[in-house]
mmCIF file of C-alpha atoms in Angstrom:
data_model
loop_
_atom_site.group_PDB
_atom_site.id
_atom_site.type_symbol
_atom_site.label_atom_id
_atom_site.label_comp_id
_atom_site.label_asym_id
_atom_site.label_seq_id
_atom_site.Cartn_x
_atom_site.Cartn_y
_atom_site.Cartn_z
ATOM 1 C CA THR O 1 112.278 77.118 103.077
ATOM 2 C CA ILE O 2 112.190 76.896 99.265
ATOM 3 C CA MET O 3 112.584 73.110 99.493
ATOM 4 C CA LYS O 4 109.655 72.904 101.921
ATOM 5 C CA ILE O 5 107.510 75.074 99.648
ATOM 6 C CA THR O 6 108.399 72.901 96.632
ATOM 7 C CA GLN O 7 107.454 69.794 98.607
ATOM 8 C CA ILE O 8 104.110 71.333 99.611
ATOM 9 C CA LEU O 9 103.377 72.284 95.993
ATOM 10 C CA ARG O 10 104.152 68.720 94.792
ATOM 11 C CA THR O 11 101.811 67.319 97.426
ATOM 12 C CA LEU O 12 99.076 69.722 96.387
ATOM 13 C CA ARG O 13 99.529 68.852 92.695
ATOM 14 C CA THR O 14 99.236 65.141 93.521
ATOM 15 C CA LYS O 15 96.063 65.736 95.533
ATOM 16 C CA ALA O 16 94.615 67.910 92.776
ATOM 17 C CA LYS O 17 95.259 65.187 90.144
ATOM 18 C CA ARG O 18 93.377 62.655 92.263
ATOM 19 C CA CYS O 19 90.415 65.006 92.480
ATOM 20 C CA THR O 20 87.260 63.433 91.027
ATOM 21 C CA THR O 21 85.276 66.621 90.551
ATOM 22 C CA PRO O 22 84.482 67.807 87.019
ATOM 23 C CA ALA O 23 87.203 69.919 85.355
ATOM 24 C CA SER O 24 84.969 73.007 85.238
ATOM 25 C CA SER O 25 84.693 73.127 89.027
ATOM 26 C CA ARG O 26 88.253 71.913 89.761
ATOM 27 C CA ARG O 27 90.423 74.346 91.653
ATOM 28 C CA SER O 28 94.056 75.126 91.075
ATOM 29 C CA PRO O 29 96.425 73.423 93.539
ATOM 30 C CA PHE O 30 97.469 76.936 94.537
ATOM 31 C CA ASP O 31 93.921 77.664 95.635
ATOM 32 C CA LEU O 32 94.407 75.055 98.372
ATOM 33 C CA LEU O 33 97.240 77.063 99.922
ATOM 34 C CA PRO O 34 96.483 79.649 102.583
ATOM 35 C CA GLU O 35 96.945 83.178 101.295
ATOM 36 C CA GLU O 36 99.737 83.787 103.831
ATOM 37 C CA VAL O 37 101.744 80.905 102.300
ATOM 38 C CA ILE O 38 101.259 82.297 98.786
ATOM 39 C CA ILE O 39 102.368 85.749 99.977
ATOM 40 C CA HIS O 40 105.443 84.161 101.567
ATOM 41 C CA ILE O 41 106.241 82.294 98.333
ATOM 42 C CA LEU O 42 105.842 85.440 96.249
ATOM 43 C CA SER O 43 107.925 87.492 98.676
ATOM 44 C CA GLN O 44 110.841 85.114 98.041
ATOM 45 C CA MET O 45 110.764 85.876 94.311
ATOM 46 C CA GLY O 46 112.553 88.603 92.444
ATOM 47 C CA HIS O 47 110.553 91.085 90.408
ATOM 48 C CA PRO O 48 110.809 89.201 87.047
ATOM 49 C CA GLU O 49 109.401 86.043 88.654
ATOM 50 C CA LEU O 50 106.786 88.074 90.484
ATOM 51 C CA MET O 51 105.614 89.580 87.197
ATOM 52 C CA LYS O 52 105.419 86.082 85.646
ATOM 53 C CA SER O 53 103.560 84.706 88.662
ATOM 54 C CA THR O 54 100.563 86.858 87.726
ATOM 55 C CA LEU O 55 99.970 84.354 84.906
ATOM 56 C CA VAL O 56 99.775 81.269 87.165
ATOM 57 C CA CYS O 57 96.183 81.630 88.288
ATOM 58 C CA THR O 58 93.736 84.298 89.378
ATOM 59 C CA THR O 59 94.658 83.886 93.043
ATOM 60 C CA TRP O 60 98.347 84.471 92.357
ATOM 61 C CA ASN O 61 97.507 87.355 90.025
ATOM 62 C CA ARG O 62 95.508 89.060 92.734
ATOM 63 C CA ILE O 63 98.231 88.557 95.341
ATOM 64 C CA ALA O 64 101.176 89.296 93.005
ATOM 65 C CA THR O 65 99.691 92.671 92.123
ATOM 66 C CA ASP O 66 98.936 93.545 95.747
ATOM 67 C CA GLU O 67 100.602 96.700 97.090
ATOM 68 C CA VAL O 68 101.853 94.932 100.233
ATOM 69 C CA VAL O 69 103.937 92.513 98.143
ATOM 70 C CA TRP O 70 105.370 95.323 95.988
ATOM 71 C CA ARG O 71 106.111 97.499 99.012
ATOM 72 C CA GLN O 72 108.077 94.638 100.561
ATOM 73 C CA LEU O 73 109.914 94.043 97.271
ATOM 74 C CA TYR O 74 110.750 97.765 97.069
ATOM 75 C CA ILE O 75 112.180 97.710 100.589
ATOM 76 C CA GLU O 76 114.214 94.574 99.927
ATOM 77 C CA HIS O 77 115.552 95.749 96.578
ATOM 78 C CA PHE O 78 116.244 99.425 97.196
ATOM 79 C CA GLU O 79 116.232 100.171 100.915
ATOM 80 C CA ASN O 80 118.094 97.153 102.319
ATOM 81 C CA HIS O 81 120.886 96.734 99.755
ATOM 82 C CA VAL O 82 124.331 98.253 99.996
ATOM 83 C CA ASN O 83 124.239 99.409 96.352
ATOM 84 C CA LYS O 84 122.242 102.635 96.553
ATOM 85 C CA SER O 85 123.512 104.334 93.413
ATOM 86 C CA CYS O 86 120.374 106.408 92.885
ATOM 87 C CA THR O 87 118.907 106.359 96.391
ATOM 88 C CA ILE O 88 117.104 109.379 97.740
ATOM 89 C CA PRO O 89 116.899 109.325 101.560
ATOM 90 C CA SER O 90 113.525 108.056 102.775
ATOM 91 C CA ALA O 91 112.344 107.533 99.202
ATOM 92 C CA LEU O 92 109.896 104.900 100.402
ATOM 93 C CA GLU O 93 108.084 107.520 102.453
ATOM 94 C CA MET O 94 107.619 109.680 99.355
ATOM 95 C CA ILE O 95 105.734 106.939 97.466
ATOM 96 C CA LYS O 96 102.029 107.575 97.270
ATOM 97 C CA PRO O 97 99.759 104.848 98.637
ATOM 98 C CA ASN O 98 98.748 102.262 96.020
ATOM 99 C CA SER O 99 101.708 102.971 93.758
ATOM 100 C CA HIS O 100 104.502 100.725 95.059
ATOM 101 C CA ARG O 101 104.451 98.569 91.943
ATOM 102 C CA ALA O 102 104.740 101.580 89.633
ATOM 103 C CA SER O 103 107.411 103.110 91.873
ATOM 104 C CA PHE O 104 109.387 99.866 91.864
ATOM 105 C CA VAL O 105 109.254 99.597 88.071
ATOM 106 C CA GLU O 106 110.328 103.238 87.601
ATOM 107 C CA ARG O 107 113.111 103.029 90.172
ATOM 108 C CA TYR O 108 114.361 99.727 88.718
ATOM 109 C CA ARG O 109 114.396 101.276 85.235
ATOM 110 C CA GLN O 110 116.379 104.265 86.505
ATOM 111 C CA ASP O 111 118.937 102.068 88.279
ATOM 112 C CA HIS O 112 119.210 99.791 85.252
ATOM 113 C CA ASN O 113 119.779 102.750 82.921
ATOM 114 C CA TRP O 114 122.338 104.238 85.292
ATOM 115 C CA LYS O 115 124.298 100.974 85.566
ATOM 116 C CA LYS O 116 124.220 100.380 81.800
ATOM 117 C CA GLY O 117 125.470 103.899 81.064
ATOM 118 C CA ILE O 118 122.238 105.004 79.414
ATOM 119 C CA CYS O 119 122.085 107.783 82.000
ATOM 120 C CA THR O 120 125.231 109.742 82.556
ATOM 121 C CA GLU O 121 126.245 112.374 85.055
ATOM 122 C CA SER O 122 127.324 115.840 84.061
ATOM 123 C CA MET O 123 128.655 118.696 86.127
ATOM 124 C CA LEU O 124 127.185 122.178 86.105
ATOM 125 C CA TYR O 125 129.775 124.761 87.105
ATOM 126 C CA GLY O 126 128.747 128.173 88.378
ATOM 127 C CA HIS O 127 127.790 128.140 92.050
ATOM 128 C CA THR O 128 130.459 129.134 94.556
ATOM 129 C CA GLY O 129 128.717 127.312 97.399
ATOM 130 C CA THR O 130 127.145 123.920 97.974
ATOM 131 C CA VAL O 131 123.941 123.244 96.024
ATOM 132 C CA TRP O 132 121.176 122.507 98.508
ATOM 133 C CA CYS O 133 118.176 122.119 96.240
ATOM 134 C CA LEU O 134 117.380 121.266 92.653
ATOM 135 C CA GLN O 135 114.343 121.146 90.396
ATOM 136 C CA PHE O 136 114.218 120.150 86.761
ATOM 137 C CA ASP O 137 112.001 119.363 83.804
ATOM 138 C CA ASP O 138 112.644 118.681 80.109
ATOM 139 C CA GLU O 139 113.658 122.284 79.363
ATOM 140 C CA ARG O 140 115.525 123.587 82.409
ATOM 141 C CA ILE O 141 117.336 122.792 85.634
ATOM 142 C CA ILE O 142 116.987 125.175 88.583
ATOM 143 C CA SER O 143 119.523 125.034 91.425
ATOM 144 C CA GLY O 144 119.630 126.818 94.768
ATOM 145 C CA SER O 145 122.891 127.217 96.640
ATOM 146 C CA PHE O 146 124.547 128.176 99.899
ATOM 147 C CA ASP O 147 126.055 131.085 97.925
ATOM 148 C CA LYS O 148 122.578 132.752 98.112
ATOM 149 C CA THR O 149 121.913 132.441 94.349
ATOM 150 C CA ILE O 150 119.466 130.548 92.189
ATOM 151 C CA LYS O 151 120.699 129.476 88.767
ATOM 152 C CA ILE O 152 118.566 128.468 85.816
ATOM 153 C CA TRP O 153 120.288 126.066 83.407
ATOM 154 C CA ASP O 154 119.357 124.874 79.935
ATOM 155 C CA SER O 155 118.736 121.103 80.192
ATOM 156 C CA GLU O 156 120.137 120.324 76.759
ATOM 157 C CA SER O 157 123.199 122.564 76.560
ATOM 158 C CA ARG O 158 123.871 122.502 80.347
ATOM 159 C CA LYS O 159 124.677 126.225 80.232
ATOM 160 C CA CYS O 160 123.507 128.786 82.775
ATOM 161 C CA LYS O 161 120.702 130.928 81.305
ATOM 162 C CA ALA O 162 120.158 133.160 84.345
ATOM 163 C CA THR O 163 121.400 133.835 87.868
ATOM 164 C CA LEU O 164 119.034 135.241 90.478
ATOM 165 C CA ARG O 165 120.856 137.222 93.187
ATOM 166 C CA GLY O 166 119.704 139.277 96.128
ATOM 167 C CA HIS O 167 118.698 136.636 98.674
ATOM 168 C CA TYR O 168 119.776 137.327 102.246
ATOM 169 C CA TYR O 169 120.078 133.667 103.214
ATOM 170 C CA PRO O 170 121.310 130.486 101.524
ATOM 171 C CA ILE O 171 118.703 128.900 99.230
ATOM 172 C CA GLN O 172 117.405 125.782 100.964
ATOM 173 C CA CYS O 173 114.351 124.978 98.886
ATOM 174 C CA LEU O 174 112.755 125.787 95.550
ATOM 175 C CA HIS O 175 109.227 125.817 94.248
ATOM 176 C CA ALA O 176 109.043 126.529 90.544
#
């Protein structure tokens, strides 16, 4: 398919060069392509090429920044690949409408940092049961466990600052 697309683009460039209209009203060869073909071309690109394609012409810029294209790229890159090192189940469903591009960039950055060792894992020891829920910010980490306790951890030192006991059931969710 890439060979066919390249052939079409060469044909369009040749036709555009033969165009006798003044330069100010001349259209880009890409403007001659149906939008569906441009979307198909862009969907075959990786994200670095997609970002660069916004510089080709205004038509490509408009399409390359479209949420449909970025949603498809997100699915291809994160949902359909075997390597799901930082995958949260049904993460795509948690993305707000009109933010697939931003979500892709953030998720890609997280995966890149994880693979390069910029992010590291650390263990927090203290619960006697499985941790079912977790919330965190810059200052603290809050965990809820099957052992019916909630623990509040210092984000920097990774030490437990407080343990909340007295729940009758395992902690399944948190809202802090």
